[in-house]
Coordinates of C-alpha atoms and ligand atoms in Angstrom, one line a residue:
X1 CA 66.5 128.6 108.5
X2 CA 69.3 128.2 106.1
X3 CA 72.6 128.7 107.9
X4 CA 75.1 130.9 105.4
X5 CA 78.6 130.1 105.2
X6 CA 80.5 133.4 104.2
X7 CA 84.9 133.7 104.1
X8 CA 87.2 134.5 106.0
X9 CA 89.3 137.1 105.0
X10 CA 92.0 139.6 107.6
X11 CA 90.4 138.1 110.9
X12 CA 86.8 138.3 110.3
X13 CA 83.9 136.9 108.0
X14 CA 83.2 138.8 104.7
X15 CA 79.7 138.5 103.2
X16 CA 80.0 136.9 99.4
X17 CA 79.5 139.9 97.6
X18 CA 79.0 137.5 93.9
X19 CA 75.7 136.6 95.1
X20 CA 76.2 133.1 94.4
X21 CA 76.0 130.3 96.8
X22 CA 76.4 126.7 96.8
X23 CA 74.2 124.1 98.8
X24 CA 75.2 122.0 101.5
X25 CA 73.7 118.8 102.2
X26 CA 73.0 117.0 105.7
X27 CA 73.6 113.4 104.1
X28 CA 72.0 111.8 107.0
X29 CA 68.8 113.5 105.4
X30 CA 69.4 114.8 102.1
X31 CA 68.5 118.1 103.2
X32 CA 70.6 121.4 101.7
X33 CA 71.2 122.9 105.9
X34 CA 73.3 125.6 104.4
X35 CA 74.7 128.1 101.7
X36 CA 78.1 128.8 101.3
X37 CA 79.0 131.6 99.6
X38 CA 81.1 131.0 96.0
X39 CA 84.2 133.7 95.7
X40 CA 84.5 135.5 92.4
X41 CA 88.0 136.4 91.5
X42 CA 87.9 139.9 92.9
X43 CA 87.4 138.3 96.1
X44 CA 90.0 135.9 95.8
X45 CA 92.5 139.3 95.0
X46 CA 91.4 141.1 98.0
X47 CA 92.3 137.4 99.8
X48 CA 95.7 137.4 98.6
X49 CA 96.4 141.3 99.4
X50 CA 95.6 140.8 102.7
X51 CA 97.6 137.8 103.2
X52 CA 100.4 139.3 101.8
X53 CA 99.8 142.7 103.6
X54 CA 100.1 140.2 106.5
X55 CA 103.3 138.6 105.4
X56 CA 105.1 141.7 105.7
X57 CA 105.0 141.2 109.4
X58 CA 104.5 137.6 110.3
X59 CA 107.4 136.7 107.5
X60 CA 109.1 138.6 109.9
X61 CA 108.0 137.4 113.5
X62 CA 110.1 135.6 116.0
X63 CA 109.7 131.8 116.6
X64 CA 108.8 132.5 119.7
X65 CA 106.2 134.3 118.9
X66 CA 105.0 131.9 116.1
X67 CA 105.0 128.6 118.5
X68 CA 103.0 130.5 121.8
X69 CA 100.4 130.8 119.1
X70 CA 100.3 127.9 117.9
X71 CA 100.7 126.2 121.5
X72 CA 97.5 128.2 122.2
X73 CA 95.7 127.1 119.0
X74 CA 96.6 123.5 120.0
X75 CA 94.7 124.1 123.3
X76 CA 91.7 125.7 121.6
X77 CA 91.9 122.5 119.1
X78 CA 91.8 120.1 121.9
X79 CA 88.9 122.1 124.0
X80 CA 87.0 121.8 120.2
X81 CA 87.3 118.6 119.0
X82 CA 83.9 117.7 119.7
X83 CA 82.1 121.0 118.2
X84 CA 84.3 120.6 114.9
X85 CA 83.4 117.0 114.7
X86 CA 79.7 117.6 115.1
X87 CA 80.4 120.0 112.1
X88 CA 82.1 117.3 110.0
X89 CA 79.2 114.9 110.8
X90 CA 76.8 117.0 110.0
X91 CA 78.2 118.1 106.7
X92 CA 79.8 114.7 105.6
X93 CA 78.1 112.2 107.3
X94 CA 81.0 110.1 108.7
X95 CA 80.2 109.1 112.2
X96 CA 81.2 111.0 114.9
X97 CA 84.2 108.9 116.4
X98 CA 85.3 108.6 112.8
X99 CA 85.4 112.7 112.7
X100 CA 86.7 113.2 116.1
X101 CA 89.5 110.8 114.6
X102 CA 90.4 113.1 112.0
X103 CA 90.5 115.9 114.4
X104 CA 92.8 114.0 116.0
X105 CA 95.5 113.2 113.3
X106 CA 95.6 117.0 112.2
X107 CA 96.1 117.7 116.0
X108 CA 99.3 115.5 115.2
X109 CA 100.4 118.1 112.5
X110 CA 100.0 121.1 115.1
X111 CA 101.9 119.4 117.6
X112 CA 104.9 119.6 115.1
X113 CA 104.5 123.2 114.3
X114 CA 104.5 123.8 118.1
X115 CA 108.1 122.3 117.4
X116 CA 108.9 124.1 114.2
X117 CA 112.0 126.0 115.9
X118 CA 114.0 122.6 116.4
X119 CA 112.8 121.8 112.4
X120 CA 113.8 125.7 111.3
X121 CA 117.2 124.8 112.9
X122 CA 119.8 125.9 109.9
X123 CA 123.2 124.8 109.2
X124 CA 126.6 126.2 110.1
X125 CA 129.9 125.4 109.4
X126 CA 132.6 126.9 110.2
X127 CA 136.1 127.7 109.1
X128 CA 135.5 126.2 105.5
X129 CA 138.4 128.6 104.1
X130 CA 140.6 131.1 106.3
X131 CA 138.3 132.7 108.3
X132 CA 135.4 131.8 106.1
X133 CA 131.8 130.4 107.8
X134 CA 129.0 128.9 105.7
X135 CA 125.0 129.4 107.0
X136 CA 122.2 127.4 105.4
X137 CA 119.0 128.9 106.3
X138 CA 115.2 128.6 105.1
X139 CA 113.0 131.1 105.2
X140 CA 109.4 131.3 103.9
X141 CA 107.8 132.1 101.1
X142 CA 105.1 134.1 101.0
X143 CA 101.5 134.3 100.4
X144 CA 100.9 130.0 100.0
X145 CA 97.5 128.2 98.9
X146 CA 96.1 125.1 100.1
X147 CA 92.7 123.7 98.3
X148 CA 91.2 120.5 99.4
X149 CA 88.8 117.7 99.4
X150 CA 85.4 116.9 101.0
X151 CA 86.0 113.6 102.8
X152 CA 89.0 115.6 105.5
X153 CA 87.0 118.5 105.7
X154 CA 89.4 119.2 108.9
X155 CA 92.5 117.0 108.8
X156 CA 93.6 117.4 105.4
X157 CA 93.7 121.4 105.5
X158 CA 95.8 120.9 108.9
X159 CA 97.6 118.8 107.1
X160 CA 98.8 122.3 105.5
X161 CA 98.6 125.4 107.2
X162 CA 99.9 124.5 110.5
X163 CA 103.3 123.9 108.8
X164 CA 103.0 127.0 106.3
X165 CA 102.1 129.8 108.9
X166 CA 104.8 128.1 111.3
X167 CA 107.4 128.4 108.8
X168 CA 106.3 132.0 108.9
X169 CA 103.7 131.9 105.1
X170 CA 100.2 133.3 105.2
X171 CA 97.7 131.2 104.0
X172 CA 94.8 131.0 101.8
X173 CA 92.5 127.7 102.4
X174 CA 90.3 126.7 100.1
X175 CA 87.8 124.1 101.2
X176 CA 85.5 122.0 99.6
X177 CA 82.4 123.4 99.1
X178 CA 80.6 120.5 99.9
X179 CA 81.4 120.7 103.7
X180 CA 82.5 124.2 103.9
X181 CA 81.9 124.9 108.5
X182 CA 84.9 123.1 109.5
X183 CA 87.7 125.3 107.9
X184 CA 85.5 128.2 109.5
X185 CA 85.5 127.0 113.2
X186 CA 89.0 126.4 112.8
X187 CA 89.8 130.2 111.2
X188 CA 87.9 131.1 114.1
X189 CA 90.2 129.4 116.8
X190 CA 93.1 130.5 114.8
X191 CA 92.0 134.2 115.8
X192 CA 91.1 133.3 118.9
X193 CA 94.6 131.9 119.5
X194 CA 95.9 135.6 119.0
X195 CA 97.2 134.9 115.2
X196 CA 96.9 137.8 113.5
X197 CA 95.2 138.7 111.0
X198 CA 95.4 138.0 107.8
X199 CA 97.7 135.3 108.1
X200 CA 94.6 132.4 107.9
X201 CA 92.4 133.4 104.9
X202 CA 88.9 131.1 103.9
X203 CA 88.0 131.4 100.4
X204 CA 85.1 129.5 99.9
X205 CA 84.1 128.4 96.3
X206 CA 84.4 126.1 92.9
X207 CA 86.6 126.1 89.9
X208 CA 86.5 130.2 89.8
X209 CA 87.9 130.9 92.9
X210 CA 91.1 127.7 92.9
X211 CA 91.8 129.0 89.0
X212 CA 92.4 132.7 90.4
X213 CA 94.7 131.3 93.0
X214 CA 96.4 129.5 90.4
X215 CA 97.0 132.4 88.6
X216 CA 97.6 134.4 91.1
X217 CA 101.4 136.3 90.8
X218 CA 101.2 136.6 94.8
X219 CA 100.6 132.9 95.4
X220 CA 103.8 131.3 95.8
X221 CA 102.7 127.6 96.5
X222 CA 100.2 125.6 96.1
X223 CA 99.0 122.6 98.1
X224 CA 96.0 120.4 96.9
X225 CA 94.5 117.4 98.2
X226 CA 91.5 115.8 95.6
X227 CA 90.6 113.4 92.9
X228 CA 93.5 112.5 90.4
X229 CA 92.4 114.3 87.4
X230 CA 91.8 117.6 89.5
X231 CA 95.1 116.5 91.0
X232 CA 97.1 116.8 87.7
X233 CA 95.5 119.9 86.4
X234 CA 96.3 121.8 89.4
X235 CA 99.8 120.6 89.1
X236 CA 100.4 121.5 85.8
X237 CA 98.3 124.8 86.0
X238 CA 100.4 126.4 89.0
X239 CA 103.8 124.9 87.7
X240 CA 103.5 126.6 84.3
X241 CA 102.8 129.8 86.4
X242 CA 106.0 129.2 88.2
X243 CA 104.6 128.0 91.8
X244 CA 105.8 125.5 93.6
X245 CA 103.3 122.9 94.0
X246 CA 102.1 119.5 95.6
X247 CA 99.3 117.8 94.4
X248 CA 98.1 114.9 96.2
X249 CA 95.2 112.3 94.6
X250 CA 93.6 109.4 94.5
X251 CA 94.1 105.9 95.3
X252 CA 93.3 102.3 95.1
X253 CA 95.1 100.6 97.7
X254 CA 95.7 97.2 97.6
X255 CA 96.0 94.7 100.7
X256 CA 98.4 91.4 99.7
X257 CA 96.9 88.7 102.0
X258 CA 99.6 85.6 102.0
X259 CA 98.8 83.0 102.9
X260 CA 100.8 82.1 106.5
X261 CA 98.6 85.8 107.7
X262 CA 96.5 85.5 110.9
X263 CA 93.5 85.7 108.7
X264 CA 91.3 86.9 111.5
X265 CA 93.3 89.8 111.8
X266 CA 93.4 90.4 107.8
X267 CA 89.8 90.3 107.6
X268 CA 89.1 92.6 111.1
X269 CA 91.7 94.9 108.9
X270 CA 90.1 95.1 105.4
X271 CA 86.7 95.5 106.5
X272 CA 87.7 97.9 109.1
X273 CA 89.8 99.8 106.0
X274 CA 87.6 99.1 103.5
X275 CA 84.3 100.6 105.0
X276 CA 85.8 102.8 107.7
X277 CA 84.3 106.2 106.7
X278 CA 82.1 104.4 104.0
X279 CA 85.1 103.8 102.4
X280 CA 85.6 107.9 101.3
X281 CA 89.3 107.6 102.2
X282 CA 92.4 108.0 100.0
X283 CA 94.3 105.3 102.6
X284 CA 90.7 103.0 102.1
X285 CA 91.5 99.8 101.1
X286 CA 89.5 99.1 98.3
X287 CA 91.1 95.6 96.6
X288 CA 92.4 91.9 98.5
X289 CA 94.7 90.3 97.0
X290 CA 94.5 86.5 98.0
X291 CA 97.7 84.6 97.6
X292 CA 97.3 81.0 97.1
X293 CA 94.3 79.1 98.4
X294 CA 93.4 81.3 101.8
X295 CA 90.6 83.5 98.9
X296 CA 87.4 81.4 100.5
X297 CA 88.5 82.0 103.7
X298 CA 89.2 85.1 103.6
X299 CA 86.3 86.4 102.1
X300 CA 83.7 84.5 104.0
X301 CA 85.2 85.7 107.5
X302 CA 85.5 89.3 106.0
X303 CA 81.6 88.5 104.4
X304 CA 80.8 87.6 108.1
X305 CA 82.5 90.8 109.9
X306 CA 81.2 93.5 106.9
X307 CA 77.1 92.1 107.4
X308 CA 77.2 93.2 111.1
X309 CA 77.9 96.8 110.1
X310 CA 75.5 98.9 111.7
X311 CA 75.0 101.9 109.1
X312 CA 72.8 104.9 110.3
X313 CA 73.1 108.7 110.9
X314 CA 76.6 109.8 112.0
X315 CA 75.2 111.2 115.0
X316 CA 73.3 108.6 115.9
X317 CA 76.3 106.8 118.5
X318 CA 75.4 103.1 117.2
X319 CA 76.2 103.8 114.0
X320 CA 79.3 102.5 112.8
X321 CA 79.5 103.7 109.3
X322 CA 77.2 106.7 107.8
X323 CA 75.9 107.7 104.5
X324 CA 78.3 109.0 101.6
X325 CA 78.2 112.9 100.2
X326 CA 76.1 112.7 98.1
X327 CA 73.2 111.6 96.3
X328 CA 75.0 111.5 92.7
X329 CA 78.1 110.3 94.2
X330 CA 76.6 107.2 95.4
X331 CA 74.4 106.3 92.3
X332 CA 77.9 106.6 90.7
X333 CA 79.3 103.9 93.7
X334 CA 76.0 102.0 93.1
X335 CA 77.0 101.8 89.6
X336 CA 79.7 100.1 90.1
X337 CA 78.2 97.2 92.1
X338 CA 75.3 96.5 89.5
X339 CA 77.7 96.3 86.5
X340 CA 80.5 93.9 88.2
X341 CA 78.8 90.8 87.8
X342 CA 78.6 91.4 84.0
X343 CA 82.2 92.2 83.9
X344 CA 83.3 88.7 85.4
X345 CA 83.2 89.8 89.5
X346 CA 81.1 87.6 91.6
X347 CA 78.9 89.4 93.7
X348 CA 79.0 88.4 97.6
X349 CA 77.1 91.3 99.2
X350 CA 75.3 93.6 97.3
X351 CA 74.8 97.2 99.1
X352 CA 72.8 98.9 96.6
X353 CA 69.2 100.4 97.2
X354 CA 69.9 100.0 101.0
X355 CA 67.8 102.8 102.8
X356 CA 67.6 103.6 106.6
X357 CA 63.8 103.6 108.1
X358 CA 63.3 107.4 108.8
X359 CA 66.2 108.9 107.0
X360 CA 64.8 107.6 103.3
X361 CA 66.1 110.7 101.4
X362 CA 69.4 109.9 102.8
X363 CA 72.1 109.3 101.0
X364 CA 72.7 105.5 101.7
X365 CA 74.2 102.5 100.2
X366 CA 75.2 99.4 102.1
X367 CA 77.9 97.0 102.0
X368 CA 79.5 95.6 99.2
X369 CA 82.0 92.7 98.6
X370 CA 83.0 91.8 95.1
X371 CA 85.2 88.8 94.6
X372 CA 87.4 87.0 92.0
X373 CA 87.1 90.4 90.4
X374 CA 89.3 90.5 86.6
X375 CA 91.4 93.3 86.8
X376 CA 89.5 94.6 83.2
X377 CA 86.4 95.4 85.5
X378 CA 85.2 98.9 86.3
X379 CA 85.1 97.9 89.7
X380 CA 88.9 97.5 90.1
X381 CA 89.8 99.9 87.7
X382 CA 88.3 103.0 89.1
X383 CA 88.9 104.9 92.5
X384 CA 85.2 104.2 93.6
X385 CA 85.4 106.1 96.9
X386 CA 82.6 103.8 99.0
X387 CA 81.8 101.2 100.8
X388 CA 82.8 98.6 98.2
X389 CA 86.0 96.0 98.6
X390 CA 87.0 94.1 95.8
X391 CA 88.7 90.7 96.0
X392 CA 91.5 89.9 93.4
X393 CA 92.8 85.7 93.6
X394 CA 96.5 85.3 92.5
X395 CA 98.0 82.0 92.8
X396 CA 101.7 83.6 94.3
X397 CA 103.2 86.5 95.6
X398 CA 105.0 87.5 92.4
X399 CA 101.2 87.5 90.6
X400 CA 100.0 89.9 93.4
X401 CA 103.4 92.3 92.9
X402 CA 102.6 92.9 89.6
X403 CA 99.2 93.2 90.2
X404 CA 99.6 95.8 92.4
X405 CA 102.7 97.3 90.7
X406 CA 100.6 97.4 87.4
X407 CA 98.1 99.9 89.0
X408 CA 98.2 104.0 88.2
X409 CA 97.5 104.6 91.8
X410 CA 100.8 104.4 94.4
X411 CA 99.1 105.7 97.2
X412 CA 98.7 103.7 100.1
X413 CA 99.5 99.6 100.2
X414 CA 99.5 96.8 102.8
X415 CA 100.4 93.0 103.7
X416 CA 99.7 91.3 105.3
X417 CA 102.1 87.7 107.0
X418 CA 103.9 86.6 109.5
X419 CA 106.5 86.1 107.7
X420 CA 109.2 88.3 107.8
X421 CA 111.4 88.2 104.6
X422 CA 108.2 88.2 102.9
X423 CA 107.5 92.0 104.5
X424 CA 110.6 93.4 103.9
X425 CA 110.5 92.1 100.2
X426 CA 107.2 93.1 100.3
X427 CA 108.3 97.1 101.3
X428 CA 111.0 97.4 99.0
X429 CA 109.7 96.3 95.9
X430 CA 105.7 97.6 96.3
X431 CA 105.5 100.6 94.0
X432 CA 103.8 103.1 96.5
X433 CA 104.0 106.2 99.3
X434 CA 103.1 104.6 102.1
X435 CA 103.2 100.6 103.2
X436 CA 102.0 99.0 106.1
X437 CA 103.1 95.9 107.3
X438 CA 99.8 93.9 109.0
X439 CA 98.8 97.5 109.0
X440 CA 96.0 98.2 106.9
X441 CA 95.9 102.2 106.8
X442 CA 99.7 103.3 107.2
X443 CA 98.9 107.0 107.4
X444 CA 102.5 108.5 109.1
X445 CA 101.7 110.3 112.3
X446 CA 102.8 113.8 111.8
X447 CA 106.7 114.1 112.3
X448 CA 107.0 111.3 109.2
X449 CA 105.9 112.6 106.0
X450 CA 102.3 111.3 104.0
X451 CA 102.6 111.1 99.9
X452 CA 101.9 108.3 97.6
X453 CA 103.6 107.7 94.4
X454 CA 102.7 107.1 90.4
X455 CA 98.7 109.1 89.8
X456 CA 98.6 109.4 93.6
X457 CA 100.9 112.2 94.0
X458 CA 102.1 115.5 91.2
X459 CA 105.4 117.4 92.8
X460 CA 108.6 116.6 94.5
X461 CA 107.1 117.1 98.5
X462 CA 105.3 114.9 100.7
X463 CA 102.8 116.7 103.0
X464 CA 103.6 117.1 105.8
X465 CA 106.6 115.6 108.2
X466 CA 110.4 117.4 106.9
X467 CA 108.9 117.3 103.3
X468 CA 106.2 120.2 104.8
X469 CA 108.9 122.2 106.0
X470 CA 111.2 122.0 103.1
X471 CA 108.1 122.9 100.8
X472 CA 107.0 125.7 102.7
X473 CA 110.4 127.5 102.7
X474 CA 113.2 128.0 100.8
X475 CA 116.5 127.5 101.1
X476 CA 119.3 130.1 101.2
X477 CA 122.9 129.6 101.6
X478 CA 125.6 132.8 103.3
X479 CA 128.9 132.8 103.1
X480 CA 130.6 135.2 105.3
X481 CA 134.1 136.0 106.1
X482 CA 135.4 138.6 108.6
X483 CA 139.2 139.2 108.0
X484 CA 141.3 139.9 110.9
X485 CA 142.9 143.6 111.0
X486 CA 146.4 142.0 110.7
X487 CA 145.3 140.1 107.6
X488 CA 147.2 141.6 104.6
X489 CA 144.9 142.4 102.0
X490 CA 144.0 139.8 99.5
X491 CA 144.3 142.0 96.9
X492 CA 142.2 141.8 93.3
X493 CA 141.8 138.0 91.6
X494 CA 139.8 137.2 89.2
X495 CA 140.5 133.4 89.5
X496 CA 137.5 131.1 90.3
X497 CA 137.7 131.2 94.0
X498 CA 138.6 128.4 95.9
X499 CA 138.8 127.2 99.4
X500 CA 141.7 126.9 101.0
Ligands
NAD601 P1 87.9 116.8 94.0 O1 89.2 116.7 93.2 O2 86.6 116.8 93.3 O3 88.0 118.3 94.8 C1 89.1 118.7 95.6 C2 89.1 120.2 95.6 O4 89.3 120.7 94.2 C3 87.9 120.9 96.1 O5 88.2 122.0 96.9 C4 87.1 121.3 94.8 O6 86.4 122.5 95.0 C5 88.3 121.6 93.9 N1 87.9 121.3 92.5 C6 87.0 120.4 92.0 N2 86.9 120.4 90.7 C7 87.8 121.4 90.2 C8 88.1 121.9 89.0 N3 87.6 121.4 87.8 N4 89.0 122.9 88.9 C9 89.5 123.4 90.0 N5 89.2 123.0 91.3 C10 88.4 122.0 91.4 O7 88.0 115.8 95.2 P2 86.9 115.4 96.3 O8 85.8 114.7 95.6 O9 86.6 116.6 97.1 O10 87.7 114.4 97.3 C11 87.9 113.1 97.0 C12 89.1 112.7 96.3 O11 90.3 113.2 97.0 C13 89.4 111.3 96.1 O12 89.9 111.0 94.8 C14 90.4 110.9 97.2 O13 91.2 109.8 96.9 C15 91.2 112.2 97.1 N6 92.0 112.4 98.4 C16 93.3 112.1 98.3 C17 94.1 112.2 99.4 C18 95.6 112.0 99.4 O14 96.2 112.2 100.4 N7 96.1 111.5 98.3 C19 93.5 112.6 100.7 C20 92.1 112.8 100.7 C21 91.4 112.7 99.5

């Protein structure tokens, strides 16, 4: 039977009333498991007026309050983190460590809303003029939107609303409809966790239902995690309605290999970033750069380490990598390997038509490893979002800063040396968010802030870290003075006033 996936609107599920469902696929097996139902922008309204009904009051609730909620949602998260990654596998196909790993990281982003009271801490300072005190305070902002992407289906919206509904927002999620049970369990856990209701909305849906929040005059902010193009209409869209909005996108990431690196540990590295979640992560690395004369090397140890990937279902324990979302997408990723060799690339391993015996209408494709690949080909152009690693060969370091620097994306980058000047060169002049030094994904734990620069990022605010609590409130600034009874009275001037 067809499981239905309905929203989540004041603390309980409401039944799509549009009629209109989309499919969701088990990857492992190319079957559609489940409906989930599409909002139609009446839906979306009565979303929005029940968050902000809600705001009225939790806008309005104590810190205490707000952090023994979330303390208890942390708890629920933990006692969880096996049911919601069995719902990310089953929807995604990532394997199951991989899914109980981004459980994990968005556990990180709860753990510093638990702590939001020592981040709300304002500003005081006294006795800036006679008698006079200055307060700078933040306070939220309303009813605030997060829509994101298929390959976090539970990380990248905790990514958001922990910080928003800390900061005292409500919240409207928008998942991906492509994996759609996640953001439910978690609504689910919210409520159970005693937040009220209203305050954690589920809209599920396509363009119709993120275009009304867009709109929307009750949506303050918007947060978006997705593809680059989607990335910059949603920026533009909400800023020309006068929301406040970060837009996070895609990536290629490079990793520079010089050539004094441990290159055993480079190559454990890329192929462990490279095909990690069959590559369908903005911090993937998809593109080596080989400095100097280390590129046969280094490709045939990572050629050696990539063959012995075990791909199967995600729930199968022995698989290390699983199938990718779907069946277009990776005739789109397989598109990219058969055309590389005519654009100049030479083609080590070669992952298309790769099938798994008893899971045929899965949606598989094996391991690919393109190398000397020109920088005019597809292949390095594009975000291709699977299991496919480029290799670029530069002659020095300079040539591979350039390289890199010359790319749209600025999402993620790493090197990888032992030497360090090189590193510290490396960090200040690499054109990116996010660098890792001999660390392949550098995604910041929770309390430092995750952005990339350039196509990879549209707005002003990190997620996450100080940058999540700065954009979920705003900032307001009271100046206060309580005369004393034996003060004379100042009398009317209508001078600019000044401090003294
Ligand atoms: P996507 O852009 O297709 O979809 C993201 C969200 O936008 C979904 O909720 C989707 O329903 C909605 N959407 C899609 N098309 C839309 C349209 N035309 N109008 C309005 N809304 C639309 O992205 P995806 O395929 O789900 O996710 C993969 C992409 O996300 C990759 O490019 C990846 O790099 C990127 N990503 C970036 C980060 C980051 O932190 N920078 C993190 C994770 C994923």
């Amino acid at each position: 039977m067809t499981k239905i996936v309905n929203h989540w609107i004041g603390g309980k599920t409401v039944e799509g009333a549009s009629g209109t469902f989309g499919p969701v696929t088990d990857p492992a097996t190319g079957a559609v498991t489940t409906k989930v139902a599409f909002a139609t922008v009446d839906e979306v309204d009565a979303a929005v007026r029940t968050a902000k009904e809600a705001f009225a009051t939790w806008g309005q609730s104590s810190l205490a309050k707000r952090t023994e909620i979330l303390f208890r949602f942390r708890a629920l998260l933990d006692a969880n983190r096996d049911a919601i990654a069995e719902l990310i596998t089953a929807e995604h196909g990532k394997v199951h460590s991989d899914a109980l790993g981004e459980v994990a990281r968005g556990l990180e982003i709860v753990d510093l809303a638990c702590g939001i009271n020592v981040q709300l801490k304002g500003e005081l300072s006294t006795q800036v003029a006679s008698r006079v005190d200055v307060a700078s305070i933040r306070q939220p902002l309303g009813v605030v939107a997060g829509i994101t992407p298929f390959n976090f289906p539970a990380m990248v919206p905790m990514w958001m609303f922990p910080m928003a509904i800390a900061t005292g927002n409500t919240f409207i999620l928008k998942p991906s409809e492509k994996d759609p049970s996640a953001s439910l369990k978690i609504a689910e856990l919210l409520s159970e966790a005693g937040l009220p209701d209203g305050v954690f909305n589920v809209v599920h849906g396509d363009k119709v239902a993120v275009d009304r929040l867009l709109d929307h005059p009750d949506v303050k902010a918007v947060s978006f995690v997705g593809s680059t193009p989607i990335a910059r209409y949603i920026h533009t869209t909400a800023s020309a309605k006068g929301k406040r909005v970060q837009a996070l996108g895609g990536a290629k990431n490079h990793m520079l290999v010089l050539p004094d690196a441990d290159l055993d540990a480079a190559a454990d590295a890329a192929v462990s970033a490279a095909y990690g979640s069959a590559g369908e992560r903005c911090m993937a690395i998809s593109a080596v750069v080989a400095v100097g004369a280390i590129g046969d090397q280094l490709v045939d140890k990572i050629r050696e380490r990539a063959e012995k990937i075990k791909i199967g279902p995600g729930n199968d324990p022995t698989s290390e990598m699983g199938p990718l979302i779907t069946a277009v997408h990776r005739d789109k990723v397989a598109s990219y390997v058969t055309g590389a060799a005519a654009e100049g690339a030479e083609v080590v391993l070669d992952g298309t038509g790769y099938t798994v015996d008893g899971f045929e209408d899965g949606h598989w494709i094996g391991i690919s490893l393109l190398d000397k690949v020109p920088t005019s080909a597809k292949a390095y152009q594009d975000e291709i979002f699977g299991p496919v690693l480029c290799v670029l060969r530069v002659d020095t370091y300079e040539e591979g800063m350039t390289l890199i620097n010359a790319s749209p994306f600025g999402n993620g980058t790493a090197i990888f040396t032992r030497d360090g000047g090189a590193a510290r060169r490396f960090q200040l002049e690499v054109e990116a968010g996010m660098v890792g030094v001999n660390v392949p994904i550098p995604v910041p734990v929770g309390y430092h802030s995750f952005g990339g620069w350039k196509d990879s990022l549209f707005g002003d605010h990190h997620i996450y870290g100080n940058d999540g609590t700065h954009f979920y409130t705003r900032g307001k600034v009271v100046t206060t003075r309580w005369p004393d009874p034996a003060d004379a009275p100042t009398g009317v001037d209508l001078g600019f006033p000044r401090n003294h």
